[in-house]
PDB file of C-alpha atoms in Angstrom:
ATOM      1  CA  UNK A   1       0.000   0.000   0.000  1.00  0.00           C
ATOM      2  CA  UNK A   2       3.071   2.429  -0.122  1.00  0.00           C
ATOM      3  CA  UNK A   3       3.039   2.852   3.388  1.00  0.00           C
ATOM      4  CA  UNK A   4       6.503   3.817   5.523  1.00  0.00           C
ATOM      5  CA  UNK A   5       8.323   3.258   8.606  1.00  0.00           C
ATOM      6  CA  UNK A   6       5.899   0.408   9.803  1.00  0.00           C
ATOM      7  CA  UNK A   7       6.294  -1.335  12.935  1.00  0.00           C
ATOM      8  CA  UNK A   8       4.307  -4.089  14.481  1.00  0.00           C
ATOM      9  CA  UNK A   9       2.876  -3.951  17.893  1.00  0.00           C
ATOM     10  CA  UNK A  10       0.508  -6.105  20.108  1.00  0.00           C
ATOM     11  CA  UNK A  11      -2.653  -6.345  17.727  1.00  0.00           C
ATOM     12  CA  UNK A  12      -1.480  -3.737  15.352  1.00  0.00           C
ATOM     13  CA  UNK A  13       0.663  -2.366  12.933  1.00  0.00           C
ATOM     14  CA  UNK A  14       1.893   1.587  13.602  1.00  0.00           C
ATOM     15  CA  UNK A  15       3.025   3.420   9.669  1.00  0.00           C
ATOM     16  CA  UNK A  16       3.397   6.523   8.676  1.00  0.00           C
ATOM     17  CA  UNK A  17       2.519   7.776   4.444  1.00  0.00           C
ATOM     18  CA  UNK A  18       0.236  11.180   3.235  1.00  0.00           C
ATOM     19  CA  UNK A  19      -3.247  11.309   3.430  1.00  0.00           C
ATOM     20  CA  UNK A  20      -3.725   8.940  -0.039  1.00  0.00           C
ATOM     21  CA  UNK A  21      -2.172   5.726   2.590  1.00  0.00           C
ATOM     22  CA  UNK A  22      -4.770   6.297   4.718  1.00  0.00           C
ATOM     23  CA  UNK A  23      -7.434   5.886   1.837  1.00  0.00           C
ATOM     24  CA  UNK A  24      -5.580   3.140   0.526  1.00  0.00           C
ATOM     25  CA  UNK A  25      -5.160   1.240   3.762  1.00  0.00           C
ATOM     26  CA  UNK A  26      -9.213   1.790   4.422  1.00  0.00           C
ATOM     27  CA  UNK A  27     -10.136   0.687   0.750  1.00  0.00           C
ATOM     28  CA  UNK A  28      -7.689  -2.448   0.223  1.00  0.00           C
ATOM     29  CA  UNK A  29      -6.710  -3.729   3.363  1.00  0.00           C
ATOM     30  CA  UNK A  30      -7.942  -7.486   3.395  1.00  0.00           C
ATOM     31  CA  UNK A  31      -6.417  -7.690   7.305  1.00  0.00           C
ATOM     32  CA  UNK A  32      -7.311  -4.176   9.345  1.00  0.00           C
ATOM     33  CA  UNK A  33     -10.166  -4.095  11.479  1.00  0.00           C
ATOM     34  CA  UNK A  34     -10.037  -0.519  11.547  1.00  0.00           C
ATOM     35  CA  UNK A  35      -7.646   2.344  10.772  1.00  0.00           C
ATOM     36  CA  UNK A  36      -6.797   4.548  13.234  1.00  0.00           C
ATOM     37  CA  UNK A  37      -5.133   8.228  12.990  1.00  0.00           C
ATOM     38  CA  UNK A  38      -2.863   8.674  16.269  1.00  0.00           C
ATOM     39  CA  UNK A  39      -4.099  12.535  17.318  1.00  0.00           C
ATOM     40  CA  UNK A  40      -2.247  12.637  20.902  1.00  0.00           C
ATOM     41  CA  UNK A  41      -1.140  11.270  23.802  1.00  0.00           C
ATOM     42  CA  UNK A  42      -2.705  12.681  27.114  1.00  0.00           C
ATOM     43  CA  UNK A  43      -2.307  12.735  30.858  1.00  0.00           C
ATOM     44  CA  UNK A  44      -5.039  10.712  32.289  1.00  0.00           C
ATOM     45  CA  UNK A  45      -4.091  10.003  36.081  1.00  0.00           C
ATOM     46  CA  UNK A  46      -8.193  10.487  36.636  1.00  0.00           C
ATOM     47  CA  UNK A  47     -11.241  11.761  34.426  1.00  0.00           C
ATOM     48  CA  UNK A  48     -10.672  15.543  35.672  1.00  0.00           C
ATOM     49  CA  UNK A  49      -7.245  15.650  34.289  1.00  0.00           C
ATOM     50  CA  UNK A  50      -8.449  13.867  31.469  1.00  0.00           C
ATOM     51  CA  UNK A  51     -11.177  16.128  30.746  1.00  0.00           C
ATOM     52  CA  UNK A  52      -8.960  19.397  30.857  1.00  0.00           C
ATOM     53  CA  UNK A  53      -6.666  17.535  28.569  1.00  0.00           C
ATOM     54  CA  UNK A  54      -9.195  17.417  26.007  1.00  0.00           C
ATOM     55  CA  UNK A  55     -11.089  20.066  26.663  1.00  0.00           C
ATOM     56  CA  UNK A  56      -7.463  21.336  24.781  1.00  0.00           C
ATOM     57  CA  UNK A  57      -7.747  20.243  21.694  1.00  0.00           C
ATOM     58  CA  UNK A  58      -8.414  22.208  18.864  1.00  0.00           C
ATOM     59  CA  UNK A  59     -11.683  20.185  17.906  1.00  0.00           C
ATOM     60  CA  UNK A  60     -12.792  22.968  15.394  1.00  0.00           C
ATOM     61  CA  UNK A  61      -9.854  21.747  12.908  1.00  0.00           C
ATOM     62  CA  UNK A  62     -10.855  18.493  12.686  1.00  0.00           C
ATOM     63  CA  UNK A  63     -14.591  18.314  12.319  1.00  0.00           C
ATOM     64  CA  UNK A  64     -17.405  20.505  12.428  1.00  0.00           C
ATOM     65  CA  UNK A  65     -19.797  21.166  15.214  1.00  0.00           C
ATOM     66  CA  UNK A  66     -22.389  19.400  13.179  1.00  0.00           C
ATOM     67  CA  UNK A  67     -20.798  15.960  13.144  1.00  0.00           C
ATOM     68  CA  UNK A  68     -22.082  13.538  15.189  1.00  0.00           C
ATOM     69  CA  UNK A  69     -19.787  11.735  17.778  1.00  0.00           C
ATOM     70  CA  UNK A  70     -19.158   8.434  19.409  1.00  0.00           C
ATOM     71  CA  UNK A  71     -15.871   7.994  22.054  1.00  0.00           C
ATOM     72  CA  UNK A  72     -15.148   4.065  21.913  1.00  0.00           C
ATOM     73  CA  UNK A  73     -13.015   4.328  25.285  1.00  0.00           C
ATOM     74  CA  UNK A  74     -10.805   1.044  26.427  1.00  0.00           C
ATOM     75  CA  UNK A  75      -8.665   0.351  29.391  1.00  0.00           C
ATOM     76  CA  UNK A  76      -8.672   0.968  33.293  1.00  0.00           C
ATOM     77  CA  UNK A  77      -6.345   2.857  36.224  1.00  0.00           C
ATOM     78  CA  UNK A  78      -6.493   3.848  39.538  1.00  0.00           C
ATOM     79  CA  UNK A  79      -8.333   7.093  38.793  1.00  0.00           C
ATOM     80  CA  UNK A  80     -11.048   5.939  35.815  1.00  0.00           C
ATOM     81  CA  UNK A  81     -12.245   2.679  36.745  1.00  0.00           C
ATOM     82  CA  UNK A  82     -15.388   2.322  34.108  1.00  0.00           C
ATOM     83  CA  UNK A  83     -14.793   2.800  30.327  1.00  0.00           C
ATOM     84  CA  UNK A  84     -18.380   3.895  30.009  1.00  0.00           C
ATOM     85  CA  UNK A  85     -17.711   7.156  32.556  1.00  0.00           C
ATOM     86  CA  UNK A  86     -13.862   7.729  30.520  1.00  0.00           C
ATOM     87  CA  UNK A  87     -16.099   7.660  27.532  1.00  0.00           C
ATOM     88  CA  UNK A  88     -18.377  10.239  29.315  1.00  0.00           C
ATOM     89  CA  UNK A  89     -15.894  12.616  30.355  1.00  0.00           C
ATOM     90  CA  UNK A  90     -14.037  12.670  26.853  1.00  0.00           C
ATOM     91  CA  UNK A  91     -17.479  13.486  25.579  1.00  0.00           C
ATOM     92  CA  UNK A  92     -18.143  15.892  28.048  1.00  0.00           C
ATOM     93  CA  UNK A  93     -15.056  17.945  27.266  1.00  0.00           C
ATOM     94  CA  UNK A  94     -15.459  17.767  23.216  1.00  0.00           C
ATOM     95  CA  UNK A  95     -19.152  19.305  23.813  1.00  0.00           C
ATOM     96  CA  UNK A  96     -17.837  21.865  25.833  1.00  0.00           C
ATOM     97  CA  UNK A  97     -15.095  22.846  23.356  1.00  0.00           C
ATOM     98  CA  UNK A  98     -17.687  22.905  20.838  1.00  0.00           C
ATOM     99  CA  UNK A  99     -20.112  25.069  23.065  1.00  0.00           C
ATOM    100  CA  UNK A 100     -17.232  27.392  24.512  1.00  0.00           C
ATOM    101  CA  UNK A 101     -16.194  28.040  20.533  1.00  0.00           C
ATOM    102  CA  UNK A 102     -19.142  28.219  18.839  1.00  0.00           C
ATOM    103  CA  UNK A 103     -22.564  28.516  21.260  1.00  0.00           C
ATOM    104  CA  UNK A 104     -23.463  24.845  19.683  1.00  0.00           C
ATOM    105  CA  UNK A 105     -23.245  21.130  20.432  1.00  0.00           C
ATOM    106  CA  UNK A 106     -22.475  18.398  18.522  1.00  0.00           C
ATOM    107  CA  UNK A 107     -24.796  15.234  18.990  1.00  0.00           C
ATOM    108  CA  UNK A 108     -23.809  11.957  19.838  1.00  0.00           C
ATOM    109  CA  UNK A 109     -24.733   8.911  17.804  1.00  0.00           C
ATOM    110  CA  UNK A 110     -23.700   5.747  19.229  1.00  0.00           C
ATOM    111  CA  UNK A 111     -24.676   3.587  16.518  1.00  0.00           C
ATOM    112  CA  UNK A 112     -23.940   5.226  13.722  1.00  0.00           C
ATOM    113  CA  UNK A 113     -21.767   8.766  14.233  1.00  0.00           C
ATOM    114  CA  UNK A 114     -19.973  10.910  11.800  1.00  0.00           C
ATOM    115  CA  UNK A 115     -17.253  10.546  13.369  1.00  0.00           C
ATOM    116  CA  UNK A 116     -15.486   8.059  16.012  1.00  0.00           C
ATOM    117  CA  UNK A 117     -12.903   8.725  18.184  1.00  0.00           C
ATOM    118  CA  UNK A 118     -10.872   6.107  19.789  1.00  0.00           C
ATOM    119  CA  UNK A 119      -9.557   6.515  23.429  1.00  0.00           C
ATOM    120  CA  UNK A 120      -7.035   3.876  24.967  1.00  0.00           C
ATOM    121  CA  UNK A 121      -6.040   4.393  28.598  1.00  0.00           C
ATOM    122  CA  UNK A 122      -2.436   2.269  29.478  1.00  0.00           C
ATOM    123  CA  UNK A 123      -1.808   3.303  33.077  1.00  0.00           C
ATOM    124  CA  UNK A 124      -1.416   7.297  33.052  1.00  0.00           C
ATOM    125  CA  UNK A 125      -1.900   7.964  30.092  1.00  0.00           C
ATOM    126  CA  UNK A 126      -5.129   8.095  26.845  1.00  0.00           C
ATOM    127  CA  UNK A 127      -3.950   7.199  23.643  1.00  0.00           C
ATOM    128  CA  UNK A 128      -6.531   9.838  21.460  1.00  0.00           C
ATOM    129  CA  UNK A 129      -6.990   8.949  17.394  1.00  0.00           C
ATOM    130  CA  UNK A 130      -9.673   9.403  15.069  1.00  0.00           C
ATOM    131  CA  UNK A 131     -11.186   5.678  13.769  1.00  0.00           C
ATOM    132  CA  UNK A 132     -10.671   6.842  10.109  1.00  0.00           C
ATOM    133  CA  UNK A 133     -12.823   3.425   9.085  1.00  0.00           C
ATOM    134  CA  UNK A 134     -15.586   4.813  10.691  1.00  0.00           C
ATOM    135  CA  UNK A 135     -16.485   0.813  11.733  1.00  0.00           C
ATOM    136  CA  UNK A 136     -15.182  -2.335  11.419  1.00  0.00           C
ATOM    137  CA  UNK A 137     -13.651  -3.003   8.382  1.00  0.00           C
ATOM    138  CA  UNK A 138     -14.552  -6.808   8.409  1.00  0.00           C
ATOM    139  CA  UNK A 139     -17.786  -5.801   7.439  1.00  0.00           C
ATOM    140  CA  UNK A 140     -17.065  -5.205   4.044  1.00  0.00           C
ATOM    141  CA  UNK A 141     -20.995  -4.326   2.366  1.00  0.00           C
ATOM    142  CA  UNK A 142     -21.187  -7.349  -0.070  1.00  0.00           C
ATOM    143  CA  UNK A 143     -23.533  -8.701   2.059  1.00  0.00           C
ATOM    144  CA  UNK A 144     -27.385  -7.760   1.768  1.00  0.00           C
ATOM    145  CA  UNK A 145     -28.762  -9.497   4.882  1.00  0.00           C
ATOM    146  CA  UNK A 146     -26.567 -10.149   8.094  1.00  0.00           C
ATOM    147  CA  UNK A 147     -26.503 -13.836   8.737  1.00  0.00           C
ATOM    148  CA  UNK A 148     -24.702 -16.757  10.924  1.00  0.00           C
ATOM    149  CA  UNK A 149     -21.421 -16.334   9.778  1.00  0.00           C
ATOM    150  CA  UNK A 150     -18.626 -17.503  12.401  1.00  0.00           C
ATOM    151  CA  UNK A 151     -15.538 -16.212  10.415  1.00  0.00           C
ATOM    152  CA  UNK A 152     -15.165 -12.619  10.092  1.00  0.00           C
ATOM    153  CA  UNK A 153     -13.927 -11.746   6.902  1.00  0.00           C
ATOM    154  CA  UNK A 154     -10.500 -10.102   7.701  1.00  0.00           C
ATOM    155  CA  UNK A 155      -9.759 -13.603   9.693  1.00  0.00           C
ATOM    156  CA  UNK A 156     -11.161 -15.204   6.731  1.00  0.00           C
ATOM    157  CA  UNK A 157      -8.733 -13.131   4.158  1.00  0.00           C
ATOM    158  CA  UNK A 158      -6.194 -13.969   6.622  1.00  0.00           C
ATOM    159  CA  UNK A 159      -6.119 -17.424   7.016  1.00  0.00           C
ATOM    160  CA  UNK A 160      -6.225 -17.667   2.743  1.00  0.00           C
ATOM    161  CA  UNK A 161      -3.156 -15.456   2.889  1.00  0.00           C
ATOM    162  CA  UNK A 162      -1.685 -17.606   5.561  1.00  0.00           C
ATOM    163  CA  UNK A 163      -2.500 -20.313   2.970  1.00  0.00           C
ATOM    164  CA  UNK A 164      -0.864 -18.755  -0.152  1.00  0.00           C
ATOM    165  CA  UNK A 165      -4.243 -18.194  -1.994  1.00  0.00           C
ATOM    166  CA  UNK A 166      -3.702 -15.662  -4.143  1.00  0.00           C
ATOM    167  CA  UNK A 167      -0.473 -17.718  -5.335  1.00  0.00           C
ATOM    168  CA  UNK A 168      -2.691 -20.877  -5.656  1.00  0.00           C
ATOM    169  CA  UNK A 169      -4.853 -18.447  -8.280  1.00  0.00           C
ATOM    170  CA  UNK A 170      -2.197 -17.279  -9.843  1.00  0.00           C
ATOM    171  CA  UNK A 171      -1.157 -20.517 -10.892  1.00  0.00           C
ATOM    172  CA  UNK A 172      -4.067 -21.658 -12.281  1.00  0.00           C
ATOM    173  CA  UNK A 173      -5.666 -23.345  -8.984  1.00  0.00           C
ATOM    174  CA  UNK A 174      -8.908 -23.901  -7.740  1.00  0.00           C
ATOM    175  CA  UNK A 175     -10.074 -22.849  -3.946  1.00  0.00           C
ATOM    176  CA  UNK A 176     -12.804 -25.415  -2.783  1.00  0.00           C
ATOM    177  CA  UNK A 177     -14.906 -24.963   0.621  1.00  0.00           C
ATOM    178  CA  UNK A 178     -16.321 -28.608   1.791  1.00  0.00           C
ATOM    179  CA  UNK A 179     -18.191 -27.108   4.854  1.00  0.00           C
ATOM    180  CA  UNK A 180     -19.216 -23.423   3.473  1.00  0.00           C
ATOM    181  CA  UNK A 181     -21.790 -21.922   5.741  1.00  0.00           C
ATOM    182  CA  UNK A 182     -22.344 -18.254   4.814  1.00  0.00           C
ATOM    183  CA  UNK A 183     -19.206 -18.710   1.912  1.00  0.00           C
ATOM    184  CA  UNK A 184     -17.113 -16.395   3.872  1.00  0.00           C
ATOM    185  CA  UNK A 185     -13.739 -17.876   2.415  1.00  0.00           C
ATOM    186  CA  UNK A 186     -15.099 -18.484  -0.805  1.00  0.00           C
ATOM    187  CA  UNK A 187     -15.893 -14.553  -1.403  1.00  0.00           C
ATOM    188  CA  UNK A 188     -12.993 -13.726   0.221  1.00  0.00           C
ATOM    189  CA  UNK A 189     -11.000 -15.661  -1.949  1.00  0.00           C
ATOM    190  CA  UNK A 190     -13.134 -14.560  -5.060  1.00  0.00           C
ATOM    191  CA  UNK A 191     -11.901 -11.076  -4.426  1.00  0.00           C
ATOM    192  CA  UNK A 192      -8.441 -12.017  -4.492  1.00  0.00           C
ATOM    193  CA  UNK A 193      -8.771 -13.487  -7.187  1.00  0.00           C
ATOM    194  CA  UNK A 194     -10.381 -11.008  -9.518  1.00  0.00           C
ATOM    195  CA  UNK A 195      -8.165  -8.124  -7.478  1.00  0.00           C
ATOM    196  CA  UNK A 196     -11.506  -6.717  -6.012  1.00  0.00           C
ATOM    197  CA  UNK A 197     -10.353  -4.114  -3.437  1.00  0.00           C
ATOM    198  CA  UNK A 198     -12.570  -5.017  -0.151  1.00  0.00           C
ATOM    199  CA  UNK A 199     -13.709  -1.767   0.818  1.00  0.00           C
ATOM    200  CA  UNK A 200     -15.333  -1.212  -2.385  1.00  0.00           C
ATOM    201  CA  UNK A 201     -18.733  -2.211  -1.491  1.00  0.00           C
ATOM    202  CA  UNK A 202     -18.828   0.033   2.149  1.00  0.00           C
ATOM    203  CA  UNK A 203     -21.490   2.573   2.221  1.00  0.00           C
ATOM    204  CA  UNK A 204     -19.300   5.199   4.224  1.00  0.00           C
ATOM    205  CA  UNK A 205     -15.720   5.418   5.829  1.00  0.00           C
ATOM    206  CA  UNK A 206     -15.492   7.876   8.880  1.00  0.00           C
ATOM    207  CA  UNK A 207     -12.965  10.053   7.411  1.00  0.00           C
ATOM    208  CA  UNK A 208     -15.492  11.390   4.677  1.00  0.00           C
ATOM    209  CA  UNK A 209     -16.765  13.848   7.604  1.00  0.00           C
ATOM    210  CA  UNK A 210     -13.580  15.310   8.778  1.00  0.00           C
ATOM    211  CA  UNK A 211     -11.897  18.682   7.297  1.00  0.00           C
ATOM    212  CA  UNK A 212      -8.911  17.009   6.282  1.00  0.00           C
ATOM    213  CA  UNK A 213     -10.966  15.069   3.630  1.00  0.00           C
ATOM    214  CA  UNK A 214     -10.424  15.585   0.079  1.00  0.00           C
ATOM    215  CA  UNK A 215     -13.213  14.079  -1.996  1.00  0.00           C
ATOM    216  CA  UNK A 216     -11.293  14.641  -5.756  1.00  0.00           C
ATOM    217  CA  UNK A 217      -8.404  12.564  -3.976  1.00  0.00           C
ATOM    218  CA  UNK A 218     -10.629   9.913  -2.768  1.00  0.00           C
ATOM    219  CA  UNK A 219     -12.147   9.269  -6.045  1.00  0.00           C
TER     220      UNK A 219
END
């Protein structure tokens, strides 16, 4: 995907690349569940300091005050014991930004917000970035009823990788599924096939409602 200076961590992969590697990595990454943009790293020794730590951001340059919002908050310390209340307080303090700089708030939209922002607490200190996927990118919009499917399709493009697949195509080989429920590794495998980029079939990405979006680009 072009991307630079990439380093593997526990359940991720941290790179660096221009705004066109993040639309790449949402559109044709078979693996990611979602894409996250790192924004900051921020005391958090209890919500209060927490708050005040977001409450200075400069929220106005990323997205306007008539996005919707949704914090997905992980982790526990001494001083935030509930994700749901860290979640709270992060909200708390982007409304108020938004109120303090512009006499408006933003709504929040659990289910289905403009834009998500991920929070991960490790001892001290949140981990802040935007979810650029806007959702999980397993769920890839091919589908035109949800149904019982145990394999999610990134583990499903995974294991076929793991497998050497898209070699077996290339070579002229055939990719046979004995016990196909929902045919999760058969159109996974279809796609790699025929080159099919997996995102093509998503509705929305999250980073179509942020300022730094550039919809010429994109197409």
């Amino acid at each position: 995907l072009g991307a630079a200076s990439t380093r593997e961590t526990v359940a991720g992969v941290h790179f660096t690349g221009p705004r066109a590697l993040a639309y790449r990595a949402c559109l044709w990454s078979r693996l990611a569940n979602r894409i996250l943009w790192p924004l900051a790293q921020l005391d958090a020794a209890d919500a209060n300091i927490l708050y005040r730590c977001m409450r200075e951001i400069d929220w106005g340059r990323l997205f306007g005050v008539q996005q919707s919002i949704a914090i997905d908050f992980s982790g526990e310390n001494r001083g935030i014991r509930n994700t749901q209340f860290g979640a709270q307080r992060c909200k708390d303090a982007i409304v108020d930004w938004f109120v303090n700089a512009t006499a408006q708030r933003p709504s929040v939209d659990r289910a289905n917000p403009d834009v998500r922002l991920n929070v991960r607490l490790v001892r001290d200190r949140a981990h802040l970035a935007i979810d650029l996927s806007g959702g999980s990118l397993h769920q890839r919009g091919y589908r035109l009823q949800a149904g019982g499917a145990p394999l999610k399709e990134n583990l499903a493009a995974a294991v076929l990788l793991r497998a050497d697949w898209p070699g077996i195509a290339a070579r002229g080989g055939g990719l046979i599924d004995p016990m196909c429920g929902s045919a999760t590794l058969l159109l996974e495998g279809a796609m790699m096939a025929a080159d099919i980029a997996p995102g093509l079939g998503r509705k929305r990405f999250g980073f179509e409602h942020l300022l730094m979006h550039d919809p010429v680009q994109w197409q």
